[in-house]
Short mmCIF file of C-alpha atoms in Angstrom, two decimals:
data_model
loop_
_atom_site.label_atom_id
_atom_site.label_comp_id
_atom_site.label_asym_id
_atom_site.label_seq_id
_atom_site.Cartn_x
_atom_site.Cartn_y
_atom_site.Cartn_z
CA MET X 206 28.40 46.65 16.82
CA ALA X 207 27.57 49.46 14.79
CA PHE X 208 24.75 49.25 11.90
CA ILE X 209 25.42 50.73 8.35
CA PRO X 210 22.23 53.19 7.24
CA THR X 211 20.90 51.98 4.04
CA LYS X 212 17.27 52.68 2.00
CA PRO X 213 14.46 51.47 2.93
CA GLY X 214 14.01 47.84 1.16
CA THR X 215 12.78 44.48 1.06
CA LEU X 216 15.37 42.89 3.56
CA LEU X 217 13.16 40.82 5.62
CA SER X 218 15.04 37.46 4.99
CA PRO X 219 14.96 34.55 4.75
CA ALA X 220 11.35 34.13 3.31
CA PRO X 221 9.99 30.81 2.12
CA ALA X 222 10.72 29.55 -1.53
CA VAL X 223 7.36 28.61 -2.79
CA MET X 224 6.15 27.83 -6.23
CA VAL X 225 2.55 28.86 -6.98
CA THR X 226 0.35 27.01 -9.00
CA CYS X 227 -2.53 28.28 -11.38
CA ALA X 228 -4.72 27.48 -14.26
CA ARG X 229 -7.28 28.66 -16.35
CA ALA X 230 -9.72 26.26 -18.01
CA GLY X 231 -8.73 24.80 -21.61
CA GLU X 232 -4.90 26.23 -20.72
CA ARG X 233 -1.95 24.21 -19.55
CA PRO X 234 -1.21 24.98 -15.83
CA ASN X 235 1.67 27.48 -14.98
CA ILE X 236 3.99 27.60 -11.89
CA ILE X 237 5.62 30.94 -10.67
CA THR X 238 8.33 30.70 -8.03
CA ILE X 239 7.87 33.36 -5.29
CA ALA X 240 9.38 34.42 -2.13
CA TRP X 241 6.96 37.27 -1.12
CA ALA X 242 4.54 34.39 0.66
CA GLY X 243 3.29 34.44 4.28
CA THR X 244 0.69 33.42 6.53
CA VAL X 245 -1.81 36.13 7.28
CA ASN X 246 -4.40 34.66 9.30
CA SER X 247 -5.02 31.18 11.63
CA ASP X 248 -9.04 30.77 11.90
CA PRO X 249 -9.45 30.02 8.60
CA PRO X 250 -6.22 29.61 7.86
CA MET X 251 -5.09 32.18 5.40
CA VAL X 252 -1.75 32.66 3.46
CA SER X 253 -0.64 35.43 1.00
CA VAL X 254 1.18 35.69 -2.13
CA SER X 255 2.36 39.01 -4.14
CA VAL X 256 2.28 38.66 -7.81
CA ARG X 257 3.72 41.49 -10.01
CA PRO X 258 0.69 42.50 -12.40
CA GLY X 259 2.96 41.81 -15.46
CA ARG X 260 3.52 38.24 -14.59
CA HIS X 261 1.54 35.61 -16.63
CA SER X 262 0.63 34.04 -13.23
CA HIS X 263 -1.28 37.47 -12.01
CA LEU X 264 -4.05 37.29 -14.67
CA ILE X 265 -4.49 33.45 -14.26
CA ILE X 266 -4.67 34.03 -10.50
CA ARG X 267 -7.36 37.20 -10.97
CA ASP X 268 -9.55 35.67 -13.15
CA THR X 269 -9.82 32.27 -11.44
CA GLY X 270 -9.70 33.12 -8.12
CA GLU X 271 -7.80 30.13 -6.67
CA PHE X 272 -3.95 28.95 -6.20
CA VAL X 273 -1.94 26.38 -4.83
CA VAL X 274 1.07 27.58 -2.94
CA ASN X 275 3.61 24.23 -2.87
CA LEU X 276 6.68 24.17 -0.67
CA VAL X 277 10.18 23.72 -2.14
CA GLY X 278 12.47 21.09 -0.96
CA ARG X 279 16.11 20.72 -2.01
CA GLU X 280 14.96 18.16 -5.16
CA LEU X 281 13.24 20.90 -6.27
CA LEU X 282 15.31 23.85 -6.17
CA LYS X 283 16.92 24.06 -9.70
CA ALA X 284 13.29 23.63 -10.87
CA ALA X 285 11.91 26.48 -8.53
CA ASP X 286 14.78 28.75 -9.52
CA PHE X 287 13.76 28.04 -13.58
CA CYS X 288 10.33 28.85 -12.87
CA GLY X 289 11.11 32.11 -11.60
CA VAL X 290 13.05 33.47 -14.59
CA ARG X 291 10.90 31.62 -17.15
CA SER X 292 7.33 33.40 -18.61
CA GLY X 293 4.48 30.37 -18.60
CA ARG X 294 3.81 32.52 -21.57
CA ASP X 295 6.42 31.20 -23.50
CA THR X 296 7.13 27.98 -21.69
CA ASP X 297 5.03 24.62 -20.34
CA LYS X 298 7.12 24.65 -17.15
CA PHE X 299 5.64 21.62 -15.83
CA ALA X 300 7.00 19.61 -19.19
CA ALA X 301 10.54 21.68 -19.11
CA CYS X 302 11.07 20.71 -15.46
CA GLY X 303 9.46 17.18 -15.43
CA LEU X 304 7.12 17.97 -12.86
CA GLU X 305 3.61 16.25 -12.90
CA ALA X 306 0.36 18.59 -12.25
CA VAL X 307 -2.01 16.70 -9.74
CA PRO X 308 -5.39 17.59 -8.32
CA ALA X 309 -6.05 19.51 -5.45
CA GLU X 310 -8.77 19.14 -3.43
CA GLY X 311 -11.23 21.98 -3.66
CA MET X 312 -9.48 23.46 -6.62
CA SER X 313 -11.69 23.48 -9.88
CA GLN X 314 -8.44 24.23 -12.10
CA ALA X 315 -5.42 25.14 -10.05
CA PRO X 316 -3.26 21.87 -9.88
CA ALA X 317 -0.63 21.07 -6.84
CA ILE X 318 2.79 19.85 -7.88
CA ALA X 319 3.17 15.79 -7.26
CA GLN X 320 6.86 16.29 -6.18
CA SER X 321 6.22 18.96 -3.63
CA PRO X 322 6.43 17.92 -0.13
CA VAL X 323 3.68 20.17 1.19
CA TRP X 324 0.91 21.72 -0.73
CA LEU X 325 -1.90 24.44 0.65
CA ALA X 326 -4.32 25.01 -2.16
CA CYS X 327 -6.17 28.59 -1.99
CA LYS X 328 -9.32 30.48 -2.66
CA VAL X 329 -8.72 33.84 -3.28
CA ARG X 330 -10.41 35.81 -0.49
CA SER X 331 -9.02 39.32 -1.62
CA ALA X 332 -6.41 41.18 -3.72
CA LEU X 333 -4.68 44.51 -2.70
CA GLU X 334 -2.99 46.33 -4.97
CA LEU X 335 -0.08 47.90 -2.98
CA GLY X 336 2.32 49.50 -5.83
CA SER X 337 4.64 47.08 -7.58
CA HIS X 338 2.70 43.97 -6.56
CA THR X 339 -0.48 42.68 -5.90
CA MET X 340 -0.97 40.85 -2.85
CA PHE X 341 -3.44 37.92 -3.00
CA ILE X 342 -4.91 36.42 0.12
CA GLY X 343 -6.11 33.25 -0.11
CA GLU X 344 -7.95 30.75 2.30
CA VAL X 345 -6.40 27.77 2.53
CA VAL X 346 -9.10 25.16 1.41
CA SER X 347 -7.16 21.64 1.34
CA ALA X 348 -3.60 20.95 1.98
CA GLY X 349 -1.49 17.97 1.31
CA VAL X 350 1.71 16.45 3.08
CA ARG X 351 4.19 14.05 2.07
CA GLU X 352 3.06 10.86 3.80
CA ASP X 353 7.39 10.46 4.98
CA LEU X 354 6.66 13.70 6.71
CA SER X 355 4.00 12.52 9.26
CA GLU X 356 5.64 11.68 12.57
CA PRO X 357 3.58 8.67 14.96
CA SER X 358 2.20 11.74 17.37
CA GLY X 359 0.32 13.37 14.15
CA ARG X 360 3.31 16.25 13.84
CA PHE X 361 4.64 16.72 10.70
CA ASP X 362 8.64 16.77 10.41
CA PHE X 363 9.09 19.60 7.95
CA LEU X 364 12.81 19.20 8.20
CA LYS X 365 13.14 16.22 7.08
CA ALA X 366 11.45 17.76 3.65
CA GLY X 367 14.70 19.86 3.22
CA LEU X 368 12.67 23.14 2.81
CA VAL X 369 14.45 25.89 0.96
CA ALA X 370 14.37 29.38 2.22
CA TYR X 371 15.47 32.37 -0.21
CA CYS X 372 17.48 35.09 1.56
CA HIS X 373 18.41 38.47 -0.63
CA GLY X 374 18.87 36.92 -3.76
CA GLU X 375 20.19 33.18 -2.77
CA TYR X 376 18.62 30.16 -1.25
CA ALA X 377 19.36 28.65 1.60
CA GLY X 378 18.39 24.84 3.47
CA LEU X 379 17.36 24.77 6.75
CA THR X 380 19.26 23.58 9.37
CA ARG X 381 18.65 21.35 12.16
CA ALA X 382 16.37 22.51 15.11
CA LEU X 383 17.78 25.23 17.16
CA GLY X 384 14.61 25.25 19.38
CA PHE X 385 11.04 24.90 19.38
CA PHE X 386 7.67 27.01 20.36
CA GLY X 387 8.09 27.66 24.18
CA PHE X 388 11.52 26.38 24.27
CA SER X 389 12.77 29.00 26.82
CA VAL X 390 10.35 28.68 29.36
CA ALA X 391 10.17 24.65 29.25
CA ARG X 392 10.98 22.20 31.82
CA PRO X 393 14.54 20.58 31.61
CA GLU X 394 12.91 17.23 30.59
CA VAL X 395 10.84 18.50 28.12
CA LEU X 396 13.74 20.40 26.37
CA LYS X 397 15.83 17.58 27.09
CA ARG X 398 13.40 15.37 25.13
CA ARG X 399 12.76 17.75 22.31
CA MET X 400 15.93 18.83 21.61
CA ASN X 401 17.82 15.53 21.65
CA LYS X 402 15.44 13.84 18.90
#
């Protein structure tokens, strides 16, 4: 099949839809929905979020040096979309969406969202001015996973969380597992056991 030439752009899809929370002392906490987030290092664990300098959260993250990445399940999708199109300068997004801000271990100001299935509390290690966005690279200093996502083996079942991805202007849910790390070389009995859950 032939490919259609197109101008260079941000076509890397899907991307996780996440709600990033931040706060300054004496001010209400804020939420910004971001699709430009990703893992950048495993030891120490680090993630990145890219934020436009004009966004209300940009100054808060820059000034406080901390943020919390909250994963979005299907039940949070409408709130996530709302928090991506409204500004925290004008709107208390926690109140408008009926969300609860809860303390995140290791954060002095940034809260987590109680309704999120998974959150990652991050301290900013560096900020890269890239053009349209600033990439904040944060070291994950603590994390919270909803209790029902934990399996007896100690593994987390993130598919059970109904996580949402952002795919070129649309939100999409994750499907059932199509494979697992190393499935292409797994022994037949391992493949059968892992894929018949």
